[in-house]
Amino acid sequence: MDFQSCVNIKKEWDIVGARQLGRDIARKIGFGTVDQARIATAISELARNIYLYAGAGKVCFEAIEDMNYKGIRIMAVDDGPGIKELNQVMEDGFSTSGGLGAGLPGVRRLMDEFDIQSDEGKGTDIKVVKWLR
Amino acid sequence: MDFQSCVNIKKEWDIVGARQLGRDIARKIGFGTVDQARIATAISELARNIYLYAGAGKVCFEAIEDMNYKGIRIMAVDDGPGIKELNQVMEDGFSTSGGLGAGLPGVRRLMDEFDIQSDEGKGTDIKVVKWLR
Amino acid sequence: MSTLKLDLENYKELLQQYIKTQDEQALYQAEQFSKHSMQQNISPEEIINVHIESLQEIYPEMPVYIQSSLDFLLETMISYGLAYQEYQALREKQLELKSEISVAANMQRTLLATEKPEIEGLEIGAISIPAKQMNGDYYHFVEDDNGFLGVAIADVVGKGVPAALCMSMIKYSMDSFPENKMDPGVILGSLNRVVERNVDSSMFITMFYGLYDVNTHTFRFSSAGHEPGYYFDSKQNTFEEIDASGLVLGVSPEATYEQCTKHVDEGDMVIMLTDGVTECRQGERFIEEEEVLEIIKQYAHLPAQETVEQVYKHFERLQDFHLRDDFTLIILKREV
Amino acid sequence: MSTLKLDLENYKELLQQYIKTQDEQALYQAEQFSKHSMQQNISPEEIINVHIESLQEIYPEMPVYIQSSLDFLLETMISYGLAYQEYQALREKQLELKSEISVAANMQRTLLATEKPEIEGLEIGAISIPAKQMNGDYYHFVEDDNGFLGVAIADVVGKGVPAALCMSMIKYSMDSFPENKMDPGVILGSLNRVVERNVDSSMFITMFYGLYDVNTHTFRFSSAGHEPGYYFDSKQNTFEEIDASGLVLGVSPEATYEQCTKHVDEGDMVIMLTDGVTECRQGERFIEEEEVLEIIKQYAHLPAQETVEQVYKHFERLQDFHLRDDFTLIILKREV
Ligand SMILES: [Mn+2]
Ligand SMILES: [Mn+2]
Ligand SMILES: [Mn+2]
Ligand SMILES: [Mn+2]
């Protein structure tokens, strides 16, 4: 069983808290500086989406271990309005945050695995994984 | 009357020579570090094109002075085979050096003014200017 | 956290703060700083330059080798800066192209529009989603007063703009056919001659044409090399392939088209689709036919239109929201 | 100068060399290094990382603030790295779209192809270059056995794919006209009705239609709101505008088209063009009509086909090799 720690996202300050916790966990798992920075950026993006579009939600972290690999799993969950046009949101160059954010395509690039479920009115559930190489 | 200095381009080593001379002139004119590096990169590209596609030619430099502005003019001249599809060569993402070079669109971006004349079989004549801001 | 401005002062302060505290907040601000810089089209080499100048101001006695090393780093960033500028230009171009093609796609949608008929005793579900903006799949309903429903589903080999241009021609041809009911085999035969005459020989079109008789609930169909359809038996909860032999449109002017008949029982469904449905891919793996049918079965209890929409949603997600091919699925469901 | 590999060792060596010599060769190699890195899809933040690691190895006693400052710099580069990766993806997409549209453009070229007729006593020059891949300009020659040459030149308002789709419809319509000679005013009248019926009301088409009688050397012409043509008097060395009043195609089904006549003397030229020629831009400045005529005059002594090509070449360069609009220029020159 893996231990899971969460940060509630309500205000902008919580984004920093989520980054901090995520970076600490990533460092403990053994990720190097560049990957730590990438993971922190992905967390920023996920937490910022919650803060901006859902109002509230949480970002959770889990150290995971496959047979051969170690990694970090990050889950961002909210019960906000959900995403209507998922295929558009996942497309390059159409980031919702108007160029300011890397958007979800950015998160996908920063991490190794990416899964999203979103239903209108029921919120959004994003799971991402980065493996230690 | 401005003094004009040239570097003949025959071997790869000459590219370094052209960069050196161009950078020195740019520094004397008063360009900062970033612009010096940009000018050097533009020179690389121009000289490399001559070296790779024309076999021989020269790159010349001139300190110029408008009424209010100072700047550097660089001319790259060869009598190689010329460029057939100028509009293609000037298009982004189609750099002739197969992704290795910034291509002529890169040179245009690095400098402020750009003019090219090329006729098949008669060689290519490129003039670029960068103004000191 | 106030709004950040990109300037030397600002970067210097953030840098100083981080060197002192090494806390996450400064790093978060570094990220925000770089995003704001990108909004203002600041190239990466300029960030390096601001970094160098900040260091020089904070630490005037910084070792010479550090200064040299940063000059070297700056040099390596110039090419990246060019790529960054090209990126911005490409992005603009891309947006322009997209809006242009979206105008064309709109023209195409108007041109190819078909109305889903309301038919007593028959539920109809139809969805057609292009992989790119323009659709190389096509479906069409024709209804006559005697209770016959004609359904065409077609796929041009190829995607995007060329396929769409080709599809427009098919539409022009079908519109010129007489309105009264014709046998599927005859229709495919005439279309085949039109395509053979007018469309470049490198373009192929597959088509499945069905004629549903609402009085007798028989479904007559022919296929021009199209993906087979399926018959869903709601009592047995099983699928059966329905197919008829016939050459792809446009290959030979002599082609003839077999015509088959299938009786449709209460609660059963006729399923027509394009290979964009059956050849969905998950990562590198093609999904199996059984998986497609399994998913259709899973949503079969819903109204026909909802069924096709849920099936689409399922495969959209499975494919990471990037369709590889146009996706068209039509269901005719005889009401109980 | 040997081939460079991207690795820590290599960067470290180059860096060390530069710190020691501070010469241009090391900087040139820095540039080559970064280009090679880009070829291998190395992101800018990885360059910063290699830089940090190299410094740590060369100067283990480097001050702590330097280490911290570089960590901070690395953080600012992550977003740039993402932009860089998006750039690579966009570039691929762009290439794909380009090749797709080039297939469509080929289809269009085949569809719209017109043969330049060989006519005793008349030199014909024609060039039509799309600003993007697909052409929203159109020209067409029709020749009959009685020595009449029909010339159509048209411009859809709009560029690219939608304009091209629209042009294809015009072509379909013109093909269905009877082959025998018709008056320009009549032709534009019928086309107007076709366009009005079939094309979306937001699309307009301007057209100039001329009929050259090789026996009497009279040129009859009508215009549907198109850019006026020019008559070049070779003896006076002057130009004269030739225009006829008429509404743009597709606005009102009632529109009628004035028809004018002009006698063509030996050595003189009739010039037809689209606004892509007359509205060339140099930087922010629109060039003047006189400049266009000046350039045509400059090349008027050449064979007609060479004239149009040289004029195009001139304006292509003037516009920095980026056409803002489709460019079509036709010259009919009566031989001496
Ligand atoms: Mn297709
Ligand atoms: Mn398909
Ligand atoms: Mn136009
Ligand atoms: Mn135009």
XYZ file of C-alpha atoms in Angstrom, chain C residues 11 14-15 18-19 22 24 26-31 33-35 37-38 41-45 47-48 51 55 59 61-73 75-80 82-84 86-88 90-91 93-94 96-101 103-105 107-108 110-111 132 134 159-166 168-169 172 199-200 203 322, chain D residues 11 14-15 18-19 22 24 26-31 33-35 37-38 41-45 47-48 51 55 59 61-73 75-80 82-84 86-88 90-91 93-94 96-101 103-105 107-108 110-111 132 134 159-166 168-169 172 199-200 203 322:
174
model
C 14.252 39.187 -12.001
C 13.253 37.176 -7.329
C 16.715 35.722 -7.804
C 15.595 32.588 -3.900
C 19.310 32.633 -3.159
C 15.615 28.770 -1.389
C 9.214 27.092 -3.248
C 10.422 32.003 -5.267
C 10.504 29.088 -7.691
C 6.784 29.439 -8.322
C 7.428 33.074 -9.079
C 10.272 32.086 -11.381
C 7.775 30.001 -13.306
C 8.029 35.192 -14.480
C 8.981 32.996 -17.412
C 5.359 32.579 -18.494
C 8.091 36.716 -20.402
C 6.806 34.287 -22.992
C 7.699 37.275 -26.716
C 10.900 37.332 -24.707
C 13.363 34.823 -26.129
C 15.195 32.370 -23.844
C 18.592 33.963 -24.538
C 16.379 35.393 -19.909
C 19.981 34.197 -19.735
C 20.287 36.392 -15.338
C 24.268 38.280 -10.971
C 27.761 39.942 -6.885
C 33.046 40.211 -7.371
C 31.697 37.060 -8.952
C 34.586 34.923 -10.261
C 35.656 35.609 -13.869
C 35.147 31.979 -14.858
C 31.471 32.263 -13.915
C 31.074 35.257 -16.197
C 32.783 33.412 -19.059
C 30.769 30.282 -18.470
C 27.523 32.252 -18.670
C 28.635 33.945 -21.889
C 29.177 30.493 -23.298
C 25.747 29.366 -22.128
C 25.757 31.477 -27.038
C 24.145 28.049 -26.936
C 20.752 29.633 -26.344
C 20.680 31.745 -29.523
C 19.554 28.827 -31.685
C 16.908 27.919 -29.147
C 15.344 31.250 -33.007
C 13.345 28.063 -32.611
C 11.219 29.896 -30.085
C 9.763 30.281 -35.275
C 7.400 28.567 -32.854
C 5.472 31.770 -32.382
C 4.168 28.747 -36.692
C 1.551 29.053 -34.004
C 0.165 30.389 -39.075
C -1.451 27.322 -37.605
C -4.777 31.056 -39.493
C -4.816 27.772 -41.376
C -7.190 26.303 -38.836
C -9.661 29.121 -39.202
C -9.386 28.897 -42.955
C -10.060 25.189 -42.965
C -14.560 27.976 -43.023
C -14.123 25.284 -45.653
C -15.353 22.655 -43.210
C -19.061 24.972 -46.356
C -18.688 21.215 -46.465
C -23.714 22.780 -45.275
C -23.120 20.958 -48.519
C -9.225 16.485 -38.772
C -12.838 18.189 -42.756
C -8.405 12.257 -44.946
C -8.754 15.978 -44.669
C -9.062 18.474 -47.471
C -8.549 16.220 -50.518
C -10.966 13.611 -49.198
C -13.500 16.347 -48.515
C -13.216 17.734 -52.039
C -13.831 14.232 -53.323
C -18.429 16.867 -52.371
C -18.429 15.323 -55.839
C -23.348 16.309 -56.224
C -12.515 11.251 -59.758
C -8.779 10.858 -59.994
C -8.901 8.094 -54.928
C -6.848 12.117 -31.040
C 29.870 20.303 -23.136
C 33.947 23.053 -24.758
C 33.070 25.135 -21.739
C 36.142 28.737 -23.721
C 36.807 29.753 -20.130
C 37.670 32.930 -24.677
C 35.606 32.543 -31.217
C 34.786 27.737 -28.813
C 31.739 29.930 -29.319
C 31.277 28.571 -32.823
C 31.383 25.119 -31.321
C 28.855 26.192 -28.712
C 26.555 27.102 -31.547
C 26.618 22.005 -30.034
C 23.230 23.614 -29.526
C 22.161 22.882 -33.081
C 21.220 19.209 -29.390
C 18.156 20.571 -31.117
C 15.228 17.096 -29.410
C 17.134 18.260 -26.371
C 15.122 20.883 -24.516
C 16.726 24.171 -23.387
C 16.364 23.307 -19.692
C 21.247 22.523 -21.686
C 21.070 24.547 -18.479
C 25.842 23.581 -17.843
C 30.480 23.791 -13.687
C 34.771 24.024 -10.056
C 34.259 24.892 -4.833
C 32.005 27.165 -6.826
C 30.174 29.565 -4.471
C 26.812 28.324 -3.138
C 24.997 31.391 -4.460
C 26.039 30.480 -7.978
C 24.545 27.022 -7.581
C 21.301 28.486 -6.249
C 21.145 31.094 -8.963
C 21.498 28.439 -11.639
C 18.746 26.336 -10.054
C 16.542 29.381 -10.267
C 17.479 29.911 -13.915
C 13.207 26.753 -13.221
C 12.532 29.649 -15.595
C 13.548 27.482 -18.526
C 10.961 24.728 -17.995
C 8.198 26.700 -19.688
C 10.489 27.528 -22.565
C 7.552 23.118 -23.179
C 7.222 25.745 -25.864
C 10.149 24.114 -27.606
C 5.225 22.194 -28.737
C 7.206 23.822 -31.510
C 8.446 20.456 -32.672
C 3.540 22.013 -34.477
C 6.258 21.722 -37.057
C 1.626 18.989 -37.887
C 2.369 21.864 -40.222
C 1.400 17.151 -42.555
C -1.197 19.840 -43.223
C 0.969 21.248 -45.961
C 1.230 17.942 -47.732
C -2.483 17.401 -47.336
C -3.330 20.762 -48.813
C -2.738 17.081 -52.565
C -5.923 19.150 -52.611
C -4.151 21.907 -54.521
C -6.696 18.162 -57.442
C -7.651 21.788 -57.911
C -6.170 19.384 -62.494
C -9.746 20.552 -62.159
C -1.195 30.102 -50.206
C -4.712 26.787 -53.107
C -8.140 32.986 -50.032
C -7.065 29.429 -49.509
C -9.250 26.380 -49.126
C -12.727 27.984 -48.977
C -12.017 30.189 -51.991
C -10.758 27.154 -53.856
C -13.891 25.152 -53.098
C -15.919 28.069 -54.413
C -14.418 24.705 -58.327
C -18.141 25.441 -58.508
C -18.306 23.280 -63.052
C -22.855 29.873 -53.460
C -23.143 31.092 -49.910
C -18.790 34.737 -50.932
C 5.410 36.456 -49.321
